[in-house]
Amino acid sequence: MKRALKLSALAPVVLAAGLFASFAPAAEPAQQVSGEAVYKRWCTHCHSPGRGNPGTDSLQVKYGGKLPAVLLERSDLSPQAVAQFVRTGVLSMPPFRKTEVTDAELAAVSAYVAQKFPKP
Ligand code: HEC
């Protein structure tokens, strides 16, 4: 009788642990957003190296070779600057809405594009 009581007293603890274990993995996908994947989905077709890519062509004209026309070669763009351009758009680059690029994806892609930006 005593033993049975002890076991039933443990039940809520076991249940809680089980619940925690089943909820924990659900938090992971948000942290696993790949900036590279977001870039390939939304940016690369305009910003790849070579002629005929609207982003690269436009940045070639804008900076006249003083800065790299290829976005991923830039080291002067902070993650904040990239995020600002993505949400507001510029010339033929459309603004990206949160239904297209979520805030988590924006943070990931901005860090990816700004990977050469000096870290503080
Ligand atoms: C439809 C083509 C297109 C797509 C898609 C696109 N861009 Fe652009 N982007 C442009 C063009 C064109 C410019 C240059 C405008 C100019 O000359 O000022 C530009 C400019 C930028 C700039 C500003 C650079 C500067 O120094 O002025 C950033 C940052 C940028 N794009 C990031 C991105 C990111 C990140 C994505 C993906 C989320 C993306 N772009 C998707 C066309 C595009």
Coordinates of C-alpha atoms and ligand atoms in Angstrom, one line a residue:
M1 CA 0.0 0.0 0.0
K2 CA 2.8 2.4 1.0
R3 CA 4.7 1.5 -2.2
A4 CA 1.6 2.1 -4.4
L5 CA 1.2 5.5 -2.8
K6 CA 4.8 6.5 -3.6
L7 CA 4.5 5.5 -7.2
S8 CA 1.3 7.5 -7.7
A9 CA 3.1 10.5 -6.1
L10 CA 5.7 10.2 -8.8
A11 CA 3.3 10.1 -11.6
P12 CA 2.9 13.9 -12.1
V13 CA 6.6 14.3 -12.2
V14 CA 7.0 11.6 -14.9
L15 CA 4.1 13.2 -16.8
A16 CA 5.6 16.7 -16.6
A17 CA 9.0 15.3 -17.8
G18 CA 7.3 13.6 -20.7
L19 CA 5.4 16.8 -21.6
F20 CA 8.6 18.8 -21.5
A21 CA 10.4 16.3 -23.7
S22 CA 7.6 16.4 -26.3
F23 CA 7.5 20.2 -26.3
A24 CA 11.2 20.9 -26.4
P25 CA 11.9 19.9 -30.0
A26 CA 9.2 22.3 -31.3
A27 CA 11.3 25.3 -30.3
E28 CA 14.2 24.3 -32.5
P29 CA 13.2 25.1 -36.1
A30 CA 13.2 28.9 -35.5
Q31 CA 16.9 28.7 -34.5
Q32 CA 17.8 26.6 -37.4
V33 CA 16.9 29.0 -40.1
S34 CA 19.7 29.0 -42.7
G35 CA 20.6 32.4 -44.0
E36 CA 22.1 30.7 -47.1
A37 CA 18.9 28.9 -47.8
V38 CA 16.9 32.1 -47.5
Y39 CA 19.4 33.8 -49.8
K40 CA 19.1 31.1 -52.4
R41 CA 15.3 31.2 -52.3
W42 CA 14.8 35.0 -52.5
C43 CA 18.0 36.9 -53.5
T44 CA 20.5 34.9 -55.5
H45 CA 18.6 35.2 -58.9
C46 CA 19.2 39.0 -58.8
H47 CA 22.5 39.3 -56.9
S48 CA 24.6 36.5 -58.4
P49 CA 27.9 37.3 -60.1
G50 CA 27.8 38.0 -63.9
R51 CA 25.9 40.2 -66.3
G52 CA 22.1 40.1 -66.6
N53 CA 21.5 39.8 -62.9
P54 CA 19.4 43.0 -62.1
G55 CA 20.9 43.5 -58.6
T56 CA 24.5 43.0 -59.7
D57 CA 24.0 45.2 -62.8
S58 CA 22.3 47.9 -60.8
L59 CA 25.0 47.9 -58.1
Q60 CA 27.7 48.0 -60.8
V61 CA 26.1 51.2 -62.1
K62 CA 25.5 52.7 -58.6
Y63 CA 29.1 52.3 -57.3
G64 CA 30.9 52.3 -60.6
G65 CA 33.3 49.6 -59.4
K66 CA 34.3 51.4 -56.2
L67 CA 32.4 48.7 -54.2
P68 CA 31.9 45.1 -55.4
A69 CA 28.7 44.7 -57.5
V70 CA 28.2 41.2 -56.1
L71 CA 26.4 41.5 -52.8
L72 CA 28.2 38.6 -51.1
E73 CA 31.5 40.2 -51.8
R74 CA 30.6 43.4 -49.9
S75 CA 32.2 44.0 -46.5
D76 CA 30.6 47.4 -45.8
L77 CA 27.0 46.2 -45.3
S78 CA 26.0 45.6 -41.7
P79 CA 23.2 43.1 -40.9
Q80 CA 21.0 46.1 -39.9
A81 CA 21.6 47.8 -43.3
V82 CA 20.8 44.6 -45.2
A83 CA 17.6 44.1 -43.2
Q84 CA 16.5 47.7 -43.9
F85 CA 17.0 47.2 -47.7
V86 CA 15.1 43.9 -47.7
R87 CA 12.1 45.3 -45.8
T88 CA 11.9 48.6 -47.8
G89 CA 13.2 47.6 -51.2
V90 CA 15.2 49.8 -53.6
L91 CA 14.6 50.5 -57.3
S92 CA 13.6 47.3 -59.0
M93 CA 14.2 45.3 -55.7
P94 CA 10.8 44.7 -54.1
P95 CA 10.2 45.1 -50.4
F96 CA 9.9 41.6 -48.8
R97 CA 6.9 41.2 -46.5
K98 CA 6.9 39.2 -43.3
T99 CA 4.7 36.6 -45.1
E100 CA 7.5 36.0 -47.5
V101 CA 10.6 36.5 -45.4
T102 CA 9.8 36.1 -41.6
D103 CA 11.7 38.1 -39.0
A104 CA 13.7 35.0 -38.1
E105 CA 14.6 34.5 -41.8
L106 CA 15.4 38.2 -42.2
A107 CA 17.8 38.0 -39.3
A108 CA 19.4 34.9 -40.8
V109 CA 19.8 36.2 -44.3
S110 CA 21.0 39.6 -43.1
A111 CA 23.8 37.9 -41.1
Y112 CA 24.6 35.7 -44.1
V113 CA 24.9 38.7 -46.5
A114 CA 26.9 40.7 -43.9
Q115 CA 29.2 37.8 -43.1
K116 CA 32.2 39.9 -44.3
F117 CA 31.2 42.9 -42.2
P118 CA 33.7 43.4 -39.4
K119 CA 32.3 42.1 -36.1
P120 CA 32.4 44.6 -33.2
Ligands
HEC1 C1 14.2 41.5 -58.4 C2 15.6 41.5 -58.1 C3 16.1 41.5 -56.7 C4 15.9 40.6 -55.7 C5 15.0 39.4 -55.8 C6 16.7 41.1 -54.6 N1 17.3 42.2 -54.9 FE1 18.5 43.3 -53.7 N2 18.7 44.7 -55.1 C7 18.2 44.6 -56.4 C8 18.6 45.8 -57.1 C9 18.3 46.2 -58.5 C10 19.4 46.6 -56.2 C11 20.2 47.8 -56.5 C12 19.4 49.1 -56.4 C13 20.3 50.3 -56.6 O1 21.0 50.3 -57.6 O2 20.3 51.1 -55.7 C14 19.4 45.9 -55.0 C15 20.1 46.3 -53.8 C16 20.2 45.6 -52.7 C17 20.9 46.1 -51.5 C18 21.6 47.4 -51.3 C19 23.0 47.5 -51.7 C20 23.5 48.9 -51.8 O3 24.7 49.1 -51.5 O4 22.7 49.8 -52.2 C21 20.9 45.1 -50.6 C22 21.5 45.0 -49.2 C23 20.1 44.0 -51.2 N3 19.7 44.3 -52.4 C24 19.9 42.8 -50.6 C25 19.0 41.8 -51.1 C26 18.6 40.6 -50.4 C27 19.2 40.2 -49.0 C28 17.7 40.0 -51.1 C29 16.9 38.7 -50.8 C30 16.1 38.8 -49.6 C31 17.6 40.8 -52.3 N4 18.4 41.9 -52.3 C32 16.7 40.4 -53.4 C33 17.5 43.6 -56.9 C34 17.0 42.5 -56.2

